[in-house]
mmCIF file of C-alpha atoms in Angstrom:
data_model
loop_
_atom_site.group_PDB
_atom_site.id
_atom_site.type_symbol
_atom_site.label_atom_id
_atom_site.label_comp_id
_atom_site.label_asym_id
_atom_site.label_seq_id
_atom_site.Cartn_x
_atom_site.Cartn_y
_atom_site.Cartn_z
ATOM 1 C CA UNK A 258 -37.255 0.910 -4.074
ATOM 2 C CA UNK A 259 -40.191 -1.473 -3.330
ATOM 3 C CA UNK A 260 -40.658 -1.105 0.466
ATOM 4 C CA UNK A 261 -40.213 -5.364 0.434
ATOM 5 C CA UNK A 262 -37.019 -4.699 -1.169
ATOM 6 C CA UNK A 263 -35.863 -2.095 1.111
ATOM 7 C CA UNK A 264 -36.827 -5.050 3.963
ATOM 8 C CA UNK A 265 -34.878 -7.768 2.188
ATOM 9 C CA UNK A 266 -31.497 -5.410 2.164
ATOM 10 C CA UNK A 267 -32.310 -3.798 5.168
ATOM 11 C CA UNK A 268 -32.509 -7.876 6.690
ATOM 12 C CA UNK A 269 -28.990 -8.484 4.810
ATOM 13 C CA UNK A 270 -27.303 -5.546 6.157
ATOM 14 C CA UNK A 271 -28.204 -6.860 10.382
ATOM 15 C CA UNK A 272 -26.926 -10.194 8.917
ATOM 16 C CA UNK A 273 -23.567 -9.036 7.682
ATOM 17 C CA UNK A 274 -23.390 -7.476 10.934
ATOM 18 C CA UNK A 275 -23.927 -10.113 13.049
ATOM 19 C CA UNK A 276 -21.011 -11.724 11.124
ATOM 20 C CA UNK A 277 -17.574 -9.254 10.644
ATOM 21 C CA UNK A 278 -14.873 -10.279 9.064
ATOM 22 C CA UNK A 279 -11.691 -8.995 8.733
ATOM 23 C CA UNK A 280 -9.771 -8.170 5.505
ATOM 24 C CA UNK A 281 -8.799 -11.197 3.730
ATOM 25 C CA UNK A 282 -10.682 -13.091 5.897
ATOM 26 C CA UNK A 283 -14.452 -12.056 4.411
ATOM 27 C CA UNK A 284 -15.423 -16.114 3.326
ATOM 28 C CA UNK A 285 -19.286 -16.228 5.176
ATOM 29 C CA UNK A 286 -19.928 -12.744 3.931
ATOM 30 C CA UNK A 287 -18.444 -13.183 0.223
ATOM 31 C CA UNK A 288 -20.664 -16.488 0.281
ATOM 32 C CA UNK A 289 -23.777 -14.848 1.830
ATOM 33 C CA UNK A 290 -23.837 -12.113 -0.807
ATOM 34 C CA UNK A 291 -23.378 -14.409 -3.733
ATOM 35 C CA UNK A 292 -26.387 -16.238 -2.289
ATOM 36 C CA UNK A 293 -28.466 -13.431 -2.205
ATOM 37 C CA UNK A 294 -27.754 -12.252 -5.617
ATOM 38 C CA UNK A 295 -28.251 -15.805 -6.713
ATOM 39 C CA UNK A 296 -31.779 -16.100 -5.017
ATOM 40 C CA UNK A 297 -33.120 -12.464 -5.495
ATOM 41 C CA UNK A 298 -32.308 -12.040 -8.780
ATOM 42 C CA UNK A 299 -31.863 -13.490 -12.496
ATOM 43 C CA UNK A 300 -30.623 -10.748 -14.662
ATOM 44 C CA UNK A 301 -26.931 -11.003 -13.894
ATOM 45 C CA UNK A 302 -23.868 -13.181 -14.820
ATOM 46 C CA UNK A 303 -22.457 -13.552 -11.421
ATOM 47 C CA UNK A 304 -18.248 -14.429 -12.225
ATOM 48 C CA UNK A 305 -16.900 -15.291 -8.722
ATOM 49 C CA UNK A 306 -13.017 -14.262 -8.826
ATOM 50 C CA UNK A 307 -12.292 -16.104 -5.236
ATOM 51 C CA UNK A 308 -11.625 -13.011 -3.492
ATOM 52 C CA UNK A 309 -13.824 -10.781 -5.221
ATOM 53 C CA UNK A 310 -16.755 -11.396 -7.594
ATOM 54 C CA UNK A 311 -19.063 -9.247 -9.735
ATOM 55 C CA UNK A 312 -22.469 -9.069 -11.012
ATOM 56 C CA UNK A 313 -22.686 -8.532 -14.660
ATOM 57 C CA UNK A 314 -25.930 -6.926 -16.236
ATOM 58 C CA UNK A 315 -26.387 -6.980 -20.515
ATOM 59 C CA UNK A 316 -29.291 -4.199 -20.641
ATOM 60 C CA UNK A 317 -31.051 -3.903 -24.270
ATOM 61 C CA UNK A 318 -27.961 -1.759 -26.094
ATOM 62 C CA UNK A 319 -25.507 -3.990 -28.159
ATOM 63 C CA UNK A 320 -23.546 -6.761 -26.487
ATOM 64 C CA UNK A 321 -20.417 -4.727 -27.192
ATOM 65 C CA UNK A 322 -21.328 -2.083 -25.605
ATOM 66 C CA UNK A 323 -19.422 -0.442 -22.504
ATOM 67 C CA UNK A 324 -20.538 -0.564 -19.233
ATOM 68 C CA UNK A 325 -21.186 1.921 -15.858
ATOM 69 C CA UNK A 326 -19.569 0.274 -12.912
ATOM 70 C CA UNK A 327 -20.524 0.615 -8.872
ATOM 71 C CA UNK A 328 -18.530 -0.487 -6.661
ATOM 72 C CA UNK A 329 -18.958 -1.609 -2.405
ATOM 73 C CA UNK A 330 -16.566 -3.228 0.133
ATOM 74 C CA UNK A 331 -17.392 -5.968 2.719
ATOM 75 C CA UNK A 332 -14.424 -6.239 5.283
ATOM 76 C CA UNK A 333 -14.855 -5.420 8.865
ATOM 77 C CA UNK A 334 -12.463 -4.188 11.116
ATOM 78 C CA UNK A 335 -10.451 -5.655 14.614
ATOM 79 C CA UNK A 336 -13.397 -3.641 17.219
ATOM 80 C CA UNK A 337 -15.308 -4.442 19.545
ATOM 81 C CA UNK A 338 -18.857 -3.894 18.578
ATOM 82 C CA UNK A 339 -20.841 -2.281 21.453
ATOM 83 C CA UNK A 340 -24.149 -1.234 19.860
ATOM 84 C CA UNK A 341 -27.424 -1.512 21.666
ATOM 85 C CA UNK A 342 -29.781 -4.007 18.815
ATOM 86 C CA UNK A 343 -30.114 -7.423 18.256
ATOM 87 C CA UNK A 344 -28.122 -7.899 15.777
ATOM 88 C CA UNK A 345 -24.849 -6.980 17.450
ATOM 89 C CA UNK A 346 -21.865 -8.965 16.200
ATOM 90 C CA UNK A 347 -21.710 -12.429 17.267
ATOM 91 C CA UNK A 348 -17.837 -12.072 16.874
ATOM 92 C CA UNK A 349 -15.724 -11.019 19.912
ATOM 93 C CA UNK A 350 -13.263 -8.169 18.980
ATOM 94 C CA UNK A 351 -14.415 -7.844 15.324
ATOM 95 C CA UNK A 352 -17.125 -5.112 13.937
ATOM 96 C CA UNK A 353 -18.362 -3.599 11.103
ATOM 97 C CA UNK A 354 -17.580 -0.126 12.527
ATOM 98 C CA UNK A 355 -17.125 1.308 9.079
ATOM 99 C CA UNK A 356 -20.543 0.596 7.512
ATOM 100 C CA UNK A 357 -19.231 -2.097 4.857
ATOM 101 C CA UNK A 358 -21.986 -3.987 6.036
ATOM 102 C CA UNK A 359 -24.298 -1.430 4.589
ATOM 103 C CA UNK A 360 -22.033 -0.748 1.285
ATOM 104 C CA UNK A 361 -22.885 -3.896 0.180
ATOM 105 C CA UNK A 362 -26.158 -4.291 1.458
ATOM 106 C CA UNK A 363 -26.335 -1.426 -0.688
ATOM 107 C CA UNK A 364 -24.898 -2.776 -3.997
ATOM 108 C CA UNK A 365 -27.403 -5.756 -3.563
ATOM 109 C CA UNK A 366 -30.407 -2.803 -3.155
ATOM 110 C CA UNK A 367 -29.385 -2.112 -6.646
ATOM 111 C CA UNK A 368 -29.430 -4.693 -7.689
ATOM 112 C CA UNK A 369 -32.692 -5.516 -7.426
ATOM 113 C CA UNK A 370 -33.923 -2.091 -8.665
ATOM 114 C CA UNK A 371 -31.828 -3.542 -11.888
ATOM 115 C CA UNK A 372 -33.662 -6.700 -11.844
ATOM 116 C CA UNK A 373 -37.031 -5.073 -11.333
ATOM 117 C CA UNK A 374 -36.626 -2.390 -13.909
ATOM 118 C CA UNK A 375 -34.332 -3.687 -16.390
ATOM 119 C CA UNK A 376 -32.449 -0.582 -17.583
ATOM 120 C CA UNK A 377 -30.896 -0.425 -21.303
ATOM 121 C CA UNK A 378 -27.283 -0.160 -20.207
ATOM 122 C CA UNK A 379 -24.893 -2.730 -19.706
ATOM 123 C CA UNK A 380 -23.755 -2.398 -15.598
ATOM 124 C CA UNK A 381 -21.156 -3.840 -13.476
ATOM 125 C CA UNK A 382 -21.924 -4.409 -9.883
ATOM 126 C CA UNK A 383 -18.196 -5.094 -7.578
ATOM 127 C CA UNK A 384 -18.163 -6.572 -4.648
ATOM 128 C CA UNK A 385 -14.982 -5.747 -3.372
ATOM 129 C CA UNK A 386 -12.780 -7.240 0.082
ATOM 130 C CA UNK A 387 -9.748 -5.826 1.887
ATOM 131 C CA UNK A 388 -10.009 -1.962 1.401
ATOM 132 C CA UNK A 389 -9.439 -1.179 5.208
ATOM 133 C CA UNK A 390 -5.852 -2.152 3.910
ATOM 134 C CA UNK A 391 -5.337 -0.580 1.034
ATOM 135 C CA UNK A 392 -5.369 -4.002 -0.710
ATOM 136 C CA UNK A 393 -8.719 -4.813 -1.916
ATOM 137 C CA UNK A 394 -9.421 -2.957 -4.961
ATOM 138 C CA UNK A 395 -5.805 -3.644 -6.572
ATOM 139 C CA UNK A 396 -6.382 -7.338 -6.123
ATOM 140 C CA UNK A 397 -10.021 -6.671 -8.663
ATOM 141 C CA UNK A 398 -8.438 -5.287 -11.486
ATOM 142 C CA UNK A 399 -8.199 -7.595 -13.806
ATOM 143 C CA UNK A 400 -12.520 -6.562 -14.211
ATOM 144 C CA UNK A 401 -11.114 -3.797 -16.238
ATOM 145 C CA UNK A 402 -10.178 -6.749 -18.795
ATOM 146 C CA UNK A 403 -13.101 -8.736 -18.666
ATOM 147 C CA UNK A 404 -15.669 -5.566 -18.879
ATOM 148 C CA UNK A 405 -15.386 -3.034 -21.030
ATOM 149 C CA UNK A 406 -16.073 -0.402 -17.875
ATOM 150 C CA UNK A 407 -16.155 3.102 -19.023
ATOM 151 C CA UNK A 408 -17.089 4.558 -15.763
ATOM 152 C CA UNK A 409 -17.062 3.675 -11.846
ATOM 153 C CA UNK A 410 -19.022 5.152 -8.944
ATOM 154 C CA UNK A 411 -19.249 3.885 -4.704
ATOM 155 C CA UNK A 412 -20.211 5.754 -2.360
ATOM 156 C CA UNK A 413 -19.172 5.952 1.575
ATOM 157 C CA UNK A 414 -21.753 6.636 4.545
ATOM 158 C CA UNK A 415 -19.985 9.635 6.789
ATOM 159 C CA UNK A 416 -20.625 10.742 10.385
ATOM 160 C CA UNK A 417 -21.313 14.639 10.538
ATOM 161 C CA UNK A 418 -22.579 15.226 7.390
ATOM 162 C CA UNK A 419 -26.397 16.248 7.405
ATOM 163 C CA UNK A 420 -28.434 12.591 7.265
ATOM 164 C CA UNK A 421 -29.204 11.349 4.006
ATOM 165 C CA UNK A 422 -27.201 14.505 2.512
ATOM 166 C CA UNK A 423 -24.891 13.123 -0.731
ATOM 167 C CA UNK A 424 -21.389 15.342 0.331
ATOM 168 C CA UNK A 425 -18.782 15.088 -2.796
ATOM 169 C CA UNK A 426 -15.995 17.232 -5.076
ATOM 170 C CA UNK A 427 -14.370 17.372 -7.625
ATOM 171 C CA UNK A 428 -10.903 16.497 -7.524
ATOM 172 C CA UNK A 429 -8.849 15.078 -4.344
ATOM 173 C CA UNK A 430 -11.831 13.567 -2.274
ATOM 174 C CA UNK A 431 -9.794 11.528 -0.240
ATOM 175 C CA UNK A 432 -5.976 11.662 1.305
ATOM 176 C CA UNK A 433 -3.440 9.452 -0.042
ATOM 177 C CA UNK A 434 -1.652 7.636 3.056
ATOM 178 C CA UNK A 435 0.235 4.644 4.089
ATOM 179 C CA UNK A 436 1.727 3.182 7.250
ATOM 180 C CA UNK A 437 5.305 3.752 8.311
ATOM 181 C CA UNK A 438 7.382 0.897 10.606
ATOM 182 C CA UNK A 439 10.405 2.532 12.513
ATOM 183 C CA UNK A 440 12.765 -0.192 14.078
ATOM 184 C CA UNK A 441 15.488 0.961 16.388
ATOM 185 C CA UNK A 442 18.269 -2.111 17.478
ATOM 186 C CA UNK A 443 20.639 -1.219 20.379
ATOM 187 C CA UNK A 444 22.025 -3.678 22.992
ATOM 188 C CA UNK A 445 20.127 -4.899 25.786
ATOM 189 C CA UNK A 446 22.425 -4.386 29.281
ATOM 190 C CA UNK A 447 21.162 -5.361 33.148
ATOM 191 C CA UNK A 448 19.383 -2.662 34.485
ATOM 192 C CA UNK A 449 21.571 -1.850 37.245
ATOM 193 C CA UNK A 450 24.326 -0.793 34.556
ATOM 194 C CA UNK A 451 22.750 0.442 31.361
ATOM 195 C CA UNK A 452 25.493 2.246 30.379
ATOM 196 C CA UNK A 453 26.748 -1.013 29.284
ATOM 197 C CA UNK A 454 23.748 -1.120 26.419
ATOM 198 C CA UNK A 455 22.258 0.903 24.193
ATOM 199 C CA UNK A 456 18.539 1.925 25.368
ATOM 200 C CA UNK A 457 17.020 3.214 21.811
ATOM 201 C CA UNK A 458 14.570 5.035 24.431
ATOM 202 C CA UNK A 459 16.098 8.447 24.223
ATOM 203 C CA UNK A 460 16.508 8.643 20.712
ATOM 204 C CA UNK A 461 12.868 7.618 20.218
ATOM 205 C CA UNK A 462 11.788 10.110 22.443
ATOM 206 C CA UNK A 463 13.775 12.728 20.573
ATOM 207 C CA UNK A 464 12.400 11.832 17.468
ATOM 208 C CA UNK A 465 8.648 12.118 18.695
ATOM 209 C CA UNK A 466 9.099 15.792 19.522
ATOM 210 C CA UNK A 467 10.771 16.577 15.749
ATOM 211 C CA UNK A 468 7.995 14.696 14.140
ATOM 212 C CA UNK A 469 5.647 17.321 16.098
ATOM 213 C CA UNK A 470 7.739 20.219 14.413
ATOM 214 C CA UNK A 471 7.941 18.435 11.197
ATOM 215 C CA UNK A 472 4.179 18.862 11.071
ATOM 216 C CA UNK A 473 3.202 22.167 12.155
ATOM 217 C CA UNK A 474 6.217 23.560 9.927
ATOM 218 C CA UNK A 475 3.630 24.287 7.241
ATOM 219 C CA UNK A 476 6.212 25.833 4.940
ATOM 220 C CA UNK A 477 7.609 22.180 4.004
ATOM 221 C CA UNK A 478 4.803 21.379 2.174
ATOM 222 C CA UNK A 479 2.414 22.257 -0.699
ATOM 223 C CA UNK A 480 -0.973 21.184 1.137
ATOM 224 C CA UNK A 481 -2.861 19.220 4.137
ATOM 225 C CA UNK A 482 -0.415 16.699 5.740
ATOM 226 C CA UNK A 483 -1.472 14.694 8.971
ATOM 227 C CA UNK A 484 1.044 12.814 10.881
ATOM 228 C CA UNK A 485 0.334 10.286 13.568
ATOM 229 C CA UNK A 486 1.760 8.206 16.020
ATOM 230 C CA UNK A 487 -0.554 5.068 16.218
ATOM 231 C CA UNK A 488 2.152 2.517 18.208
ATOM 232 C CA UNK A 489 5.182 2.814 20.135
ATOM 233 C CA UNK A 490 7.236 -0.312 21.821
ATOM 234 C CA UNK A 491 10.403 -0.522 23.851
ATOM 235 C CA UNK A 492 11.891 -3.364 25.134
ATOM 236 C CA UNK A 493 10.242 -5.634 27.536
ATOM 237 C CA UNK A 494 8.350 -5.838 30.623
ATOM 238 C CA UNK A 495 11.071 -6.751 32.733
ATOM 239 C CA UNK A 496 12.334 -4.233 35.289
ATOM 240 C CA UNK A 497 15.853 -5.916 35.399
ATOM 241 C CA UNK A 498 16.963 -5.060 31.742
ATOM 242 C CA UNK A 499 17.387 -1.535 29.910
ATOM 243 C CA UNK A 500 15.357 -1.850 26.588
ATOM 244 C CA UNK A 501 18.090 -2.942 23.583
ATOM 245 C CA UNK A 502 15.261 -2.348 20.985
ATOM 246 C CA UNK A 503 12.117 -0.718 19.991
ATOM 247 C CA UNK A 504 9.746 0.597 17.172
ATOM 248 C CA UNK A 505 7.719 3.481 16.394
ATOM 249 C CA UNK A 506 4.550 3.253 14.147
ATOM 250 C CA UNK A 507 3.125 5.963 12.562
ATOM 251 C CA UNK A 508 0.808 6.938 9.783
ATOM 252 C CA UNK A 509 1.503 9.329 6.833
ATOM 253 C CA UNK A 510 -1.075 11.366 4.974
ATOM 254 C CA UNK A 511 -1.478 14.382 2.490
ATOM 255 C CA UNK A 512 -3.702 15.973 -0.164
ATOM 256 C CA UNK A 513 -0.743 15.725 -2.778
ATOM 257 C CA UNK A 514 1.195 12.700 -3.587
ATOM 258 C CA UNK A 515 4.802 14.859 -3.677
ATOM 259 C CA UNK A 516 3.900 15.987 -0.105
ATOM 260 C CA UNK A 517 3.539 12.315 1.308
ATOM 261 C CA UNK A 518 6.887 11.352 -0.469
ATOM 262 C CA UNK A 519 8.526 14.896 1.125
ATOM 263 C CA UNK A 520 7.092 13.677 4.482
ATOM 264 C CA UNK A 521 8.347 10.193 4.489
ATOM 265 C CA UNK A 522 12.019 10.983 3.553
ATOM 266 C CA UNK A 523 11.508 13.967 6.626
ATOM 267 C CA UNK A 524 10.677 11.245 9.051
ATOM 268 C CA UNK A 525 13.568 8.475 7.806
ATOM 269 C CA UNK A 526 15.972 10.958 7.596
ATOM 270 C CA UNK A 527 15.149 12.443 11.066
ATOM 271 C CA UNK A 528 15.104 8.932 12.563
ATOM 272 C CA UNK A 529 18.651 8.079 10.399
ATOM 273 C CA UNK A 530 20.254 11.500 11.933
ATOM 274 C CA UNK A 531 19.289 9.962 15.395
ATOM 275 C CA UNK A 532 20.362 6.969 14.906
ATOM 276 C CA UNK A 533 23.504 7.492 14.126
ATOM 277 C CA UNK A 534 23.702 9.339 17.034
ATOM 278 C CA UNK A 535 23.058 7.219 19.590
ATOM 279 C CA UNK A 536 24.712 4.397 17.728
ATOM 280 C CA UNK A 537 22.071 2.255 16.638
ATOM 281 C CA UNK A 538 20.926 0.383 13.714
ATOM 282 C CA UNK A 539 17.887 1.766 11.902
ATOM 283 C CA UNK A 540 15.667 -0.104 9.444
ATOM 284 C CA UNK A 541 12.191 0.846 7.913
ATOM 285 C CA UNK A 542 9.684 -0.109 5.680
ATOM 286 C CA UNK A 543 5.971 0.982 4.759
ATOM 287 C CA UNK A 544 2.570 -0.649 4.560
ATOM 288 C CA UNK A 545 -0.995 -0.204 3.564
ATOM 289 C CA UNK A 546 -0.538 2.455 0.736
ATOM 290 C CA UNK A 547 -3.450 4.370 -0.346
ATOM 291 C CA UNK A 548 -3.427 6.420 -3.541
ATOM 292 C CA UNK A 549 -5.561 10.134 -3.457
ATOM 293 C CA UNK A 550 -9.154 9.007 -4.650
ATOM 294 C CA UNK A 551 -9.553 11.838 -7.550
ATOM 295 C CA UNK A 552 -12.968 12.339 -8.331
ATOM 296 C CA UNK A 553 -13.296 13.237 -11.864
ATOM 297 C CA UNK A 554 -15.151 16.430 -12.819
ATOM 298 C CA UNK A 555 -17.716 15.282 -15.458
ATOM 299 C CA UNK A 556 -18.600 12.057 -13.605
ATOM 300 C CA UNK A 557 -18.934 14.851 -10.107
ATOM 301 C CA UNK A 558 -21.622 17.085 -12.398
ATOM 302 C CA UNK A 559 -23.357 13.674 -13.414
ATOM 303 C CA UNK A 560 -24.238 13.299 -9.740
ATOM 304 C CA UNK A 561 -25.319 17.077 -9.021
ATOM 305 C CA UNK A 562 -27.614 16.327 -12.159
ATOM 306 C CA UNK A 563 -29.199 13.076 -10.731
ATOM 307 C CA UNK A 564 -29.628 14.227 -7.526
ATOM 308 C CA UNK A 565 -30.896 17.994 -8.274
ATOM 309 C CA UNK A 566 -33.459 15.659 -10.638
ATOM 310 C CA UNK A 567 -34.691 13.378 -7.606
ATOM 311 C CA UNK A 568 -35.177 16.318 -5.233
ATOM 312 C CA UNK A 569 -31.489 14.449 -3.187
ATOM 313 C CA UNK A 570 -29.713 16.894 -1.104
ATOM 314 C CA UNK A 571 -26.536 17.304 -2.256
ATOM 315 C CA UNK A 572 -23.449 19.638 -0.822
ATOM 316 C CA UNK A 573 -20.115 20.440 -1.933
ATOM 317 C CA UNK A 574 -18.025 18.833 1.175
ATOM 318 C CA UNK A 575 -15.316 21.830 2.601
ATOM 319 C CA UNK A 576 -12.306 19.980 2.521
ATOM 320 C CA UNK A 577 -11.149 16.295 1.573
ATOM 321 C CA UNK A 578 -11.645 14.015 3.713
ATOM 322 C CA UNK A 579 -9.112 12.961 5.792
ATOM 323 C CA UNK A 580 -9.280 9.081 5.566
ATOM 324 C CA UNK A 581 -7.862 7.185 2.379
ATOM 325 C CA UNK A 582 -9.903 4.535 -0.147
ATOM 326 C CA UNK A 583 -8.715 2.136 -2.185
ATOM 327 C CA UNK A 584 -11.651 3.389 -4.656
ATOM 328 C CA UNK A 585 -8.527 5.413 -5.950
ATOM 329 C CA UNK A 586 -7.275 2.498 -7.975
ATOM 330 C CA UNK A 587 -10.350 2.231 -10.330
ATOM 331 C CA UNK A 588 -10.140 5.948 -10.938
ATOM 332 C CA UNK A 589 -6.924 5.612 -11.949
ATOM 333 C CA UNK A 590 -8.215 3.435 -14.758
ATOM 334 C CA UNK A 591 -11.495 4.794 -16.090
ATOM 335 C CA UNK A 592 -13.631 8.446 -15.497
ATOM 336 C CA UNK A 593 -15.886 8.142 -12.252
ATOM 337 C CA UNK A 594 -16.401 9.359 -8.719
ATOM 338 C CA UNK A 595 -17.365 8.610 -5.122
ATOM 339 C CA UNK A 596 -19.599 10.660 -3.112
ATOM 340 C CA UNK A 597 -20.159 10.462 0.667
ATOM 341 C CA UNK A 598 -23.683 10.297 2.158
ATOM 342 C CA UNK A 599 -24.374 11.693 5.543
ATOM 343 C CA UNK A 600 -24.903 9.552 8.724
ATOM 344 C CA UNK A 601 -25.942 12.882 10.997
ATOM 345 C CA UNK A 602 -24.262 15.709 12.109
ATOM 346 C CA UNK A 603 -23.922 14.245 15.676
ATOM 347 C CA UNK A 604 -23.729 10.494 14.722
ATOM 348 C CA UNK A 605 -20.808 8.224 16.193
ATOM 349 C CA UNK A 606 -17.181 8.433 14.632
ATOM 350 C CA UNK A 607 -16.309 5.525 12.095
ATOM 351 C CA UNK A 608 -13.530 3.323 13.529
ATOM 352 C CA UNK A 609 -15.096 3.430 17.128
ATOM 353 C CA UNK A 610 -17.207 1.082 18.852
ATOM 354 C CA UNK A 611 -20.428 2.659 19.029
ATOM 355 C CA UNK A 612 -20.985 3.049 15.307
ATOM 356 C CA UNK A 613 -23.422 1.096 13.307
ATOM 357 C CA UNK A 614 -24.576 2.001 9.585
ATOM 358 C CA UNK A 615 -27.722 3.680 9.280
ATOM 359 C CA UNK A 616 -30.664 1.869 7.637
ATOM 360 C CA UNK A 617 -31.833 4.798 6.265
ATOM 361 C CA UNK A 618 -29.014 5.018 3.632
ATOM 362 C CA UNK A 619 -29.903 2.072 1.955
ATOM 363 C CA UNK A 620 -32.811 3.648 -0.246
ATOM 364 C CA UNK A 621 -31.077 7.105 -1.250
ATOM 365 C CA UNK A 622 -28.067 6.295 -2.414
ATOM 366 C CA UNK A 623 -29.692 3.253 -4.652
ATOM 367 C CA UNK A 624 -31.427 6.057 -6.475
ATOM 368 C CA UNK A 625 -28.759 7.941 -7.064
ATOM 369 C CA UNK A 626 -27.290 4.991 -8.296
ATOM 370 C CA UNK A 627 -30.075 4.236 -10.531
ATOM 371 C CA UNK A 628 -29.887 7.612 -11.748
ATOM 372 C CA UNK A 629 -26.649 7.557 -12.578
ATOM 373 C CA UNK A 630 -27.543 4.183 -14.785
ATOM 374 C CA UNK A 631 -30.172 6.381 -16.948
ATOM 375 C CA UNK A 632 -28.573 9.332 -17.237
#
C-alpha cells in the first residue's frame, strides 16, 4: 500500500470508531463507507442494497467472467469503550470491541490497491452489517444472483495469535452456535406462605448443576461442545413475594452440527423432566444461529501460496476457534475461506472493553488480499 493510503484507512478506521453502531442499527457507518468509496475511488459500481451494499470491479477479462469475492462487517457491539486515544467512542455503552471498525477499514484499503493497480479479474468487495447476530450475511445473499462469485475470502483480527501472523485451517474454522431462551411459569404466592405458589427457583437451580454434567460427560458427543450460562432471572425485587417465574439463558456451541442438535434436545429435555416435576409450565425457543464456517481446502492452500510468496507469516491455528461467523453462509454457497490475523499474543480479549483493533493490520492482510486477486 501507498503509505498515504495506509493514512487515509488508517483515518477511517479512528472514525468508525468514534461512531459504533449496533447491529441493524449501522446507518452513519453504512453512509460513511459508501462516501469513501465514492470519493477515493472510480473503478467500482457501487449497488447499495439498504442494509448492505457492494463494490463491484470489471478488471480487463470478459464481462462474463466470474468474480473473487472479500467480504468485512461493520456492526459494533452494546460495550463500553474504555481505551486510552482520542478517538474513543463518542457513544455511551456502544464499542467496536470486535475490530469491525478495522474489517472494513480494511475492505476500503483494498480497495484502493484495486483502484491504483487495476488487476485483470473481475472482484466483489461486501460490506456486510449484523454478523454479531448471526443475521448479517443471510440478509446479503441475493449478491450470489447479481455476481457471478466463484469464490469468497474475510478475514478476522484475533487476540493471542503472534501480531501480524495470518492463523487459518482447513475445514471447521469456526463453532456453529446459537442462543437458547429457557422460560419457567409457576405461581407467584406472598412470601410469608410460599407453599401456596410455585417458586421455579429450585428447579432452575437443579437444572444448572445437570447442565454442568451434561458438559463434561464427553462420551455424549462426537467433538468440542461449550455450554454457557450467559443470564439467569427470577421473579422480582420484592422481598414480600416468592418468585412465580423465571428464565435461564444460555449459549450452545460445537465443532459438529449433530453435536449442537444432541446438546439442545439434552438441555430441553432436562429442563422438560424438571418441569414436570415441580409442576410448571416450560416453553423455549432459540436465537442467533450460527452455522460452522468451513474453510475449504483449495481456497486454504491459495492463502499458504500468497503468503509463503510475500514473505507473510502464516500458521496452522491448533484448534477452531471457539466463537461463530456468519462468514459460514457464503461458504455454504461458493469455494473460499477466512483466515485470522494476529492482534499479539498478550493483546486484550475481543468482547471486552479494553480492546481496540490494531492499525497495524490494515496493510498485511490487504496484500494477502491482493494476492489472492492475482493468483
Amino acid at each position: 500500500m501507498l503509505k498515504e493510503d495506509l493514512a487515509t484507512c488508517i483515518d477511517l478506521r479512528h472514525q468508525l470508531h468514534r461512531h459504533p453502531e449496533l447491529s441493524w442499527q449501522e446507518t452513519w457507518t453504512k453512509a460513511n463507507l459508501l462516501h469513501f468509496l465514492k470519493e477515493k475511488t472510480n473503478v467500482f459500481e457501487i449497488v447499495d442494497r439498504g442494509h448492505y451494499f457492494y463494490a463491484f470491479y470489471q478488471g480487463a477479462i470478459e464481462p462474463e467472467a466470474s468474480a473473487i469475492a472479500f467480504r468485512a462487517d461493520f456492526d459494533a457491539l452494546p460495550i463500553e469503550d474504555k481505551i486510552a486515544a482520542d478517538y474513543v467512542s463518542q457513544i455511551p455503552g456502544k464499542g467496536h470491541k470486535c475490530g469491525h471498525d478495522g474489517h472494513a477499514a480494511t475492505l476500503c484499503g483494498l480497495a484502493l490497491e484495486i483502484n491504483r493497480l487495476k488487476p485483470e479479474r473481475n472482484v466483489v468487495l461486501l460490506f456486510q452489517p449484523a454478523e454479531e447476530v448471526g443475521e448479517g450475511a443471510k440478509a446479503c445473499l441475493d449478491v450470489f444472483a447479481e455476481c457471478k462469485i466463484d469464490s469468497f475470502y474475510a478475514y478476522h483480527n484475533y487476540p493471542g495469535q503472534p501480531f501480524q501472523t495470518v492463523a487459518l485451517n482447513k475445514g471447521t474454522l469456526a463453532l456453529t452456535s446459537k442462543g437458547l431462551n429457557l422460560y419457567f411459569k409457576g405461581k407467584p404466592s406472598h412470601a410469608m406462605r410460599p407453599e401456596d405458589g410455585i417458586n421455579p427457583s429450585y428447579a432452575m437451580a437443579k437444572l444448572v448443576s445437570a447442565l454442568e454434567n451434561i458438559q463434561t460427560d464427553h462420551s455424549l458427543f462426537k467433538g468440542m461442545i461449550r455450554l454457557t450460562i450467559v443470564h439467569v432471572a427470577v421473579g422480582e425485587k420484592a422481598f414480600g413475594i416468592s418468585a412465580g417465574q423465571g428464565v435461564l439463558r444460555l449459549t450452545i456451541r460445537a465443532l459438529y452440527d449433530e453435536d449442537l442438535q444432541h446438546l439442545e434436545d439434552l438441555v430441553v429435555a432436562q429442563a422438560q423432566s424438571l418441569s414436570k416435576q415441580y409442576q410448571l409450565e416450560f416453553s423455549w425457543d432459540s436465537q442467533e444461529y450460527f452455522p460452522a464456517t468451513v474453510n475449504h481446502s483449495e481456497a486454504v492452500d491459495k492463502i499458504w501460496q500468497v503468503c509463503q510468496g510475500q514473505g507473510q507469516a502464516i500458521k496452522e491455528l491448533e484448534e477452531p476457534f471457539r466463537a461463530s461467523e456468519d462468514f459460514a453462509y457464503f461458504l455454504q454457497k461458493v469455494p473460499g475461506a477466512m483466515f485470522f490475523m494476529g492482534d499479539g499474543e498478550d493483546y486484550a480479549p475481543l468482547h471486552t472493553e479494553g480492546f481496540d483493533f490494531p492499525d497495524g493490520l490494515i496493510e498485511p492482510v490487504v496484500e494477502v488480499f491482493y494476492g489472492l486477486i492475482q493468483a
